[in-house]
mmCIF file of N, CA and C in Angstrom:
data_model
loop_
_atom_site.group_PDB
_atom_site.id
_atom_site.type_symbol
_atom_site.label_atom_id
_atom_site.label_comp_id
_atom_site.label_asym_id
_atom_site.label_seq_id
_atom_site.Cartn_x
_atom_site.Cartn_y
_atom_site.Cartn_z
ATOM 1 N N UNK A 1 0.781 -1.185 -0.149
ATOM 2 C CA UNK A 1 -0.195 0.097 0.044
ATOM 3 C C UNK A 1 0.911 1.073 -0.027
ATOM 4 N N UNK A 2 1.002 2.059 -1.079
ATOM 5 C CA UNK A 2 1.665 3.226 -1.055
ATOM 6 C C UNK A 2 1.519 4.142 -0.393
ATOM 7 N N UNK A 3 0.365 4.128 0.465
ATOM 8 C CA UNK A 3 0.430 5.562 1.320
ATOM 9 C C UNK A 3 0.907 5.493 2.565
ATOM 10 N N UNK A 4 1.277 4.228 2.811
ATOM 11 C CA UNK A 4 1.914 4.360 4.257
ATOM 12 C C UNK A 4 3.152 5.227 4.610
ATOM 13 N N UNK A 5 3.815 4.933 3.578
ATOM 14 C CA UNK A 5 5.238 5.428 3.978
ATOM 15 C C UNK A 5 5.679 6.628 2.861
ATOM 16 N N UNK A 6 6.671 7.645 3.223
ATOM 17 C CA UNK A 6 7.234 8.555 2.124
ATOM 18 C C UNK A 6 8.606 9.027 2.971
ATOM 19 N N UNK A 7 9.442 8.624 2.135
ATOM 20 C CA UNK A 7 10.929 9.317 2.746
ATOM 21 C C UNK A 7 11.064 10.493 3.242
ATOM 22 N N UNK A 8 10.618 11.498 2.493
ATOM 23 C CA UNK A 8 10.735 12.989 2.728
ATOM 24 C C UNK A 8 10.085 13.087 3.876
ATOM 25 N N UNK A 9 8.243 12.802 3.874
ATOM 26 C CA UNK A 9 8.038 12.797 5.316
ATOM 27 C C UNK A 9 8.798 12.506 6.616
ATOM 28 N N UNK A 10 9.444 11.451 6.350
ATOM 29 C CA UNK A 10 9.836 10.770 7.539
ATOM 30 C C UNK A 10 10.707 11.425 7.665
ATOM 31 N N UNK A 11 11.591 11.822 6.676
ATOM 32 C CA UNK A 11 12.808 12.996 7.463
ATOM 33 C C UNK A 11 12.078 13.995 7.984
ATOM 34 N N UNK A 12 11.356 14.679 7.786
ATOM 35 C CA UNK A 12 10.749 15.809 8.159
ATOM 36 C C UNK A 12 10.375 15.631 9.587
ATOM 37 N N UNK A 13 9.448 14.503 9.807
ATOM 38 C CA UNK A 13 9.297 14.283 11.311
ATOM 39 C C UNK A 13 9.861 13.551 12.106
ATOM 40 N N UNK A 14 11.168 12.708 11.399
ATOM 41 C CA UNK A 14 12.180 12.860 12.527
ATOM 42 C C UNK A 14 13.315 13.952 13.229
ATOM 43 N N UNK A 15 13.104 14.597 11.763
ATOM 44 C CA UNK A 15 13.826 16.246 12.622
ATOM 45 C C UNK A 15 12.922 16.957 13.407
ATOM 46 N N UNK A 16 11.668 16.814 13.287
ATOM 47 C CA UNK A 16 10.617 17.623 14.002
ATOM 48 C C UNK A 16 10.344 17.148 15.472
ATOM 49 N N UNK A 17 10.780 15.979 15.833
ATOM 50 C CA UNK A 17 10.845 14.991 17.254
ATOM 51 C C UNK A 17 11.303 15.388 18.018
ATOM 52 N N UNK A 18 10.926 15.739 19.131
ATOM 53 C CA UNK A 18 11.299 16.089 20.107
ATOM 54 C C UNK A 18 12.520 14.722 20.735
ATOM 55 N N UNK A 19 12.028 13.287 20.646
ATOM 56 C CA UNK A 19 13.103 12.076 21.129
ATOM 57 C C UNK A 19 12.918 11.431 19.732
ATOM 58 N N UNK A 20 14.060 11.736 18.607
ATOM 59 C CA UNK A 20 14.434 11.331 17.221
ATOM 60 C C UNK A 20 14.297 9.535 17.690
ATOM 61 N N UNK A 21 14.686 9.217 18.329
ATOM 62 C CA UNK A 21 14.920 7.676 18.689
ATOM 63 C C UNK A 21 13.699 6.784 18.781
ATOM 64 N N UNK A 22 12.332 7.598 18.671
ATOM 65 C CA UNK A 22 11.178 6.940 19.115
ATOM 66 C C UNK A 22 10.350 7.019 17.527
ATOM 67 N N UNK A 23 11.380 7.382 16.462
ATOM 68 C CA UNK A 23 10.705 7.418 15.228
ATOM 69 C C UNK A 23 9.862 5.620 14.756
ATOM 70 N N UNK A 24 10.674 4.695 15.272
ATOM 71 C CA UNK A 24 10.344 3.706 14.681
ATOM 72 C C UNK A 24 9.075 3.024 15.472
ATOM 73 N N UNK A 25 9.011 3.344 16.868
ATOM 74 C CA UNK A 25 7.823 2.959 17.354
ATOM 75 C C UNK A 25 6.484 3.636 17.060
ATOM 76 N N UNK A 26 6.791 5.077 16.841
ATOM 77 C CA UNK A 26 5.726 6.174 16.219
ATOM 78 C C UNK A 26 5.614 5.307 14.808
ATOM 79 N N UNK A 27 6.307 4.990 14.316
ATOM 80 C CA UNK A 27 5.864 3.982 12.705
ATOM 81 C C UNK A 27 5.451 3.204 13.134
ATOM 82 N N UNK A 28 5.929 2.172 13.937
ATOM 83 C CA UNK A 28 5.122 0.734 14.090
ATOM 84 C C UNK A 28 3.694 1.285 14.712
ATOM 85 N N UNK A 29 3.202 2.190 14.862
ATOM 86 C CA UNK A 29 1.980 2.440 15.657
ATOM 87 C C UNK A 29 1.144 3.094 14.717
ATOM 88 N N UNK A 30 1.757 3.802 13.883
ATOM 89 C CA UNK A 30 0.859 4.400 12.919
ATOM 90 C C UNK A 30 0.560 3.327 11.527
ATOM 91 N N UNK A 31 1.518 2.653 11.162
ATOM 92 C CA UNK A 31 1.422 1.600 9.996
ATOM 93 C C UNK A 31 0.190 0.904 10.772
ATOM 94 N N UNK A 32 0.356 0.179 11.602
ATOM 95 C CA UNK A 32 -0.904 -0.462 12.333
ATOM 96 C C UNK A 32 -2.141 0.059 12.161
ATOM 97 N N UNK A 33 -2.290 1.108 12.767
ATOM 98 C CA UNK A 33 -3.629 2.003 12.734
ATOM 99 C C UNK A 33 -3.906 2.258 11.137
ATOM 100 N N UNK A 34 -3.426 3.041 10.229
ATOM 101 C CA UNK A 34 -3.506 2.711 8.940
ATOM 102 C C UNK A 34 -4.091 1.269 8.764
ATOM 103 N N UNK A 35 -3.575 0.200 8.286
ATOM 104 C CA UNK A 35 -3.696 -1.347 8.265
ATOM 105 C C UNK A 35 -5.194 -1.487 8.621
ATOM 106 N N UNK A 36 -5.204 -1.179 10.025
ATOM 107 C CA UNK A 36 -6.544 -1.466 10.694
ATOM 108 C C UNK A 36 -7.684 -0.740 9.687
ATOM 109 N N UNK A 37 -7.575 0.365 9.402
ATOM 110 C CA UNK A 37 -8.450 1.237 8.759
ATOM 111 C C UNK A 37 -8.819 0.648 7.672
ATOM 112 N N UNK A 38 -8.018 0.628 6.869
ATOM 113 C CA UNK A 38 -8.100 -0.244 5.621
ATOM 114 C C UNK A 38 -8.573 -1.708 5.665
ATOM 115 N N UNK A 39 -8.480 -2.154 6.490
ATOM 116 C CA UNK A 39 -9.299 -3.306 6.580
ATOM 117 C C UNK A 39 -10.529 -3.545 6.938
ATOM 118 N N UNK A 40 -10.547 -2.282 7.663
ATOM 119 C CA UNK A 40 -12.358 -2.077 8.629
ATOM 120 C C UNK A 40 -12.649 -1.429 7.084
ATOM 121 N N UNK A 41 -12.804 -0.550 6.763
ATOM 122 C CA UNK A 41 -13.191 0.131 5.295
ATOM 123 C C UNK A 41 -13.302 -0.808 4.241
ATOM 124 N N UNK A 42 -12.496 -1.673 4.220
ATOM 125 C CA UNK A 42 -12.423 -2.942 3.029
ATOM 126 C C UNK A 42 -13.613 -3.433 3.574
ATOM 127 N N UNK A 43 -13.820 -4.392 4.513
ATOM 128 C CA UNK A 43 -14.678 -5.377 5.096
ATOM 129 C C UNK A 43 -16.308 -4.637 4.944
ATOM 130 N N UNK A 44 -16.327 -3.203 5.742
ATOM 131 C CA UNK A 44 -17.262 -2.675 5.753
ATOM 132 C C UNK A 44 -17.830 -2.326 4.249
ATOM 133 N N UNK A 45 -17.243 -1.927 3.084
ATOM 134 C CA UNK A 45 -17.688 -1.850 2.095
ATOM 135 C C UNK A 45 -17.979 -3.177 1.154
ATOM 136 N N UNK A 46 -17.410 -4.513 1.503
ATOM 137 C CA UNK A 46 -17.616 -5.323 0.498
ATOM 138 C C UNK A 46 -18.962 -5.898 1.413
ATOM 139 N N UNK A 47 -19.146 -5.821 2.536
ATOM 140 C CA UNK A 47 -20.447 -5.936 3.579
ATOM 141 C C UNK A 47 -21.492 -5.514 2.850
ATOM 142 N N UNK A 48 -21.263 -4.254 2.854
ATOM 143 C CA UNK A 48 -22.653 -3.128 2.105
ATOM 144 C C UNK A 48 -22.734 -3.367 0.673
ATOM 145 N N UNK A 49 -21.909 -3.939 0.140
ATOM 146 C CA UNK A 49 -22.187 -3.893 -1.232
ATOM 147 C C UNK A 49 -21.932 -5.209 -2.221
ATOM 148 N N UNK A 50 -21.144 -5.835 -1.410
ATOM 149 C CA UNK A 50 -21.355 -7.512 -1.834
ATOM 150 C C UNK A 50 -20.439 -7.548 -3.084
ATOM 151 N N UNK A 51 -21.393 -8.346 -4.050
ATOM 152 C CA UNK A 51 -19.648 -8.760 -4.939
ATOM 153 C C UNK A 51 -19.936 -7.651 -6.140
ATOM 154 N N UNK A 52 -20.992 -6.421 -5.638
ATOM 155 C CA UNK A 52 -20.829 -5.238 -6.620
ATOM 156 C C UNK A 52 -20.040 -4.325 -6.441
ATOM 157 N N UNK A 53 -18.950 -4.700 -5.506
ATOM 158 C CA UNK A 53 -18.338 -3.546 -5.104
ATOM 159 C C UNK A 53 -17.223 -2.865 -6.087
ATOM 160 N N UNK A 54 -17.085 -1.495 -6.471
ATOM 161 C CA UNK A 54 -16.094 -1.167 -7.248
ATOM 162 C C UNK A 54 -15.142 -0.898 -6.385
ATOM 163 N N UNK A 55 -13.547 -1.052 -7.248
ATOM 164 C CA UNK A 55 -12.394 -1.163 -6.303
ATOM 165 C C UNK A 55 -12.443 0.373 -5.799
ATOM 166 N N UNK A 56 -13.063 1.578 -6.605
ATOM 167 C CA UNK A 56 -12.656 2.498 -5.509
ATOM 168 C C UNK A 56 -14.183 3.011 -4.689
ATOM 169 N N UNK A 57 -14.188 2.693 -3.582
ATOM 170 C CA UNK A 57 -15.228 2.313 -2.713
ATOM 171 C C UNK A 57 -16.182 3.781 -2.791
ATOM 172 N N UNK A 58 -15.365 4.709 -3.090
ATOM 173 C CA UNK A 58 -16.433 6.207 -3.338
ATOM 174 C C UNK A 58 -17.099 5.889 -4.500
ATOM 175 N N UNK A 59 -17.116 5.479 -5.494
ATOM 176 C CA UNK A 59 -18.045 5.049 -6.879
ATOM 177 C C UNK A 59 -19.382 4.488 -6.516
ATOM 178 N N UNK A 60 -19.055 3.388 -4.963
ATOM 179 C CA UNK A 60 -20.186 2.797 -4.525
ATOM 180 C C UNK A 60 -21.350 3.620 -4.255
ATOM 181 N N UNK A 61 -20.890 4.913 -3.742
ATOM 182 C CA UNK A 61 -21.807 5.626 -3.232
ATOM 183 C C UNK A 61 -22.695 6.304 -4.243
ATOM 184 N N UNK A 62 -23.949 6.465 -4.337
ATOM 185 C CA UNK A 62 -24.639 7.373 -5.196
ATOM 186 C C UNK A 62 -25.372 8.935 -4.381
ATOM 187 N N UNK A 63 -26.133 9.265 -5.534
ATOM 188 C CA UNK A 63 -26.661 10.232 -5.272
ATOM 189 C C UNK A 63 -25.896 11.566 -4.524
ATOM 190 N N UNK A 64 -26.979 12.359 -3.610
ATOM 191 C CA UNK A 64 -26.218 13.614 -2.648
ATOM 192 C C UNK A 64 -25.176 13.074 -1.361
ATOM 193 N N UNK A 65 -24.963 12.075 -0.902
ATOM 194 C CA UNK A 65 -24.017 11.432 -0.195
ATOM 195 C C UNK A 65 -22.653 11.015 -1.053
ATOM 196 N N UNK A 66 -22.800 10.448 -2.224
ATOM 197 C CA UNK A 66 -21.847 10.025 -3.389
ATOM 198 C C UNK A 66 -21.078 11.496 -3.565
ATOM 199 N N UNK A 67 -22.227 12.705 -3.947
ATOM 200 C CA UNK A 67 -21.410 13.752 -4.243
ATOM 201 C C UNK A 67 -20.744 14.644 -3.242
ATOM 202 N N UNK A 68 -21.142 14.383 -1.880
ATOM 203 C CA UNK A 68 -20.441 14.865 -0.663
ATOM 204 C C UNK A 68 -19.214 14.225 -0.806
ATOM 205 N N UNK A 69 -19.273 12.837 -0.545
ATOM 206 C CA UNK A 69 -17.913 12.129 -0.108
ATOM 207 C C UNK A 69 -16.626 12.191 -1.575
ATOM 208 N N UNK A 70 -17.218 12.631 -2.633
ATOM 209 C CA UNK A 70 -16.011 12.552 -3.711
ATOM 210 C C UNK A 70 -15.619 14.207 -4.018
ATOM 211 N N UNK A 71 -16.763 15.314 -3.122
ATOM 212 C CA UNK A 71 -16.302 16.323 -3.090
ATOM 213 C C UNK A 71 -15.222 16.689 -1.872
ATOM 214 N N UNK A 72 -15.199 15.911 -1.014
ATOM 215 C CA UNK A 72 -14.309 15.728 0.229
ATOM 216 C C UNK A 72 -13.190 14.953 -0.164
ATOM 217 N N UNK A 73 -12.879 14.163 -0.870
ATOM 218 C CA UNK A 73 -11.967 13.262 -1.471
ATOM 219 C C UNK A 73 -10.837 14.300 -2.285
ATOM 220 N N UNK A 74 -11.992 14.801 -3.098
ATOM 221 C CA UNK A 74 -10.769 16.123 -3.968
ATOM 222 C C UNK A 74 -10.249 17.070 -3.219
ATOM 223 N N UNK A 75 -11.290 17.620 -1.947
ATOM 224 C CA UNK A 75 -10.796 18.346 -0.920
ATOM 225 C C UNK A 75 -9.375 18.216 -0.229
ATOM 226 N N UNK A 76 -9.672 16.991 0.061
ATOM 227 C CA UNK A 76 -8.755 16.515 0.968
ATOM 228 C C UNK A 76 -7.219 15.983 -0.114
ATOM 229 N N UNK A 77 -7.567 15.745 -1.415
ATOM 230 C CA UNK A 77 -6.071 15.457 -1.912
ATOM 231 C C UNK A 77 -5.553 16.828 -2.299
ATOM 232 N N UNK A 78 -6.418 18.218 -2.517
ATOM 233 C CA UNK A 78 -5.802 19.355 -2.863
ATOM 234 C C UNK A 78 -4.622 19.674 -1.549
ATOM 235 N N UNK A 79 -5.960 19.861 -0.268
ATOM 236 C CA UNK A 79 -5.008 20.338 0.865
ATOM 237 C C UNK A 79 -3.466 19.495 1.151
ATOM 238 N N UNK A 80 -3.768 17.769 1.096
ATOM 239 C CA UNK A 80 -2.607 17.397 1.111
ATOM 240 C C UNK A 80 -1.320 18.084 -0.231
ATOM 241 N N UNK A 81 -1.761 17.839 -1.447
ATOM 242 C CA UNK A 81 -0.927 18.734 -2.348
ATOM 243 C C UNK A 81 -0.379 20.008 -2.025
ATOM 244 N N UNK A 82 -0.968 20.710 -1.565
ATOM 245 C CA UNK A 82 -1.136 22.276 -1.085
ATOM 246 C C UNK A 82 0.513 21.605 -0.263
ATOM 247 N N UNK A 83 0.125 20.980 0.806
ATOM 248 C CA UNK A 83 1.050 20.869 2.293
ATOM 249 C C UNK A 83 2.545 20.592 1.754
ATOM 250 N N UNK A 84 2.371 19.736 0.696
ATOM 251 C CA UNK A 84 3.771 19.516 -0.083
ATOM 252 C C UNK A 84 5.093 20.740 -0.356
ATOM 253 N N UNK A 85 3.983 21.714 -0.197
ATOM 254 C CA UNK A 85 5.323 22.568 -0.822
ATOM 255 C C UNK A 85 5.055 23.894 0.243
ATOM 256 N N UNK A 86 4.513 23.717 1.693
ATOM 257 C CA UNK A 86 4.434 24.280 2.823
ATOM 258 C C UNK A 86 5.459 24.149 3.788
#
């Protein structure tokens, strides 16, 4: 899963930590949390939509809630992109 690690982000986080020796433990906790989140979202998506589940789970939601989900997804990607240059 490509979103679990980014070398430039890790270097910046390590540089800003009060105790850089704890970076490995922080990464372990973060990656376990993200993995569990991916598993929960995947299981819930399959449970709700069954075999008709599309690979991008936001495409399964239709109507106004679907539009809101897609707009929030676009917003979060835009903020993350801008955050790369701050």
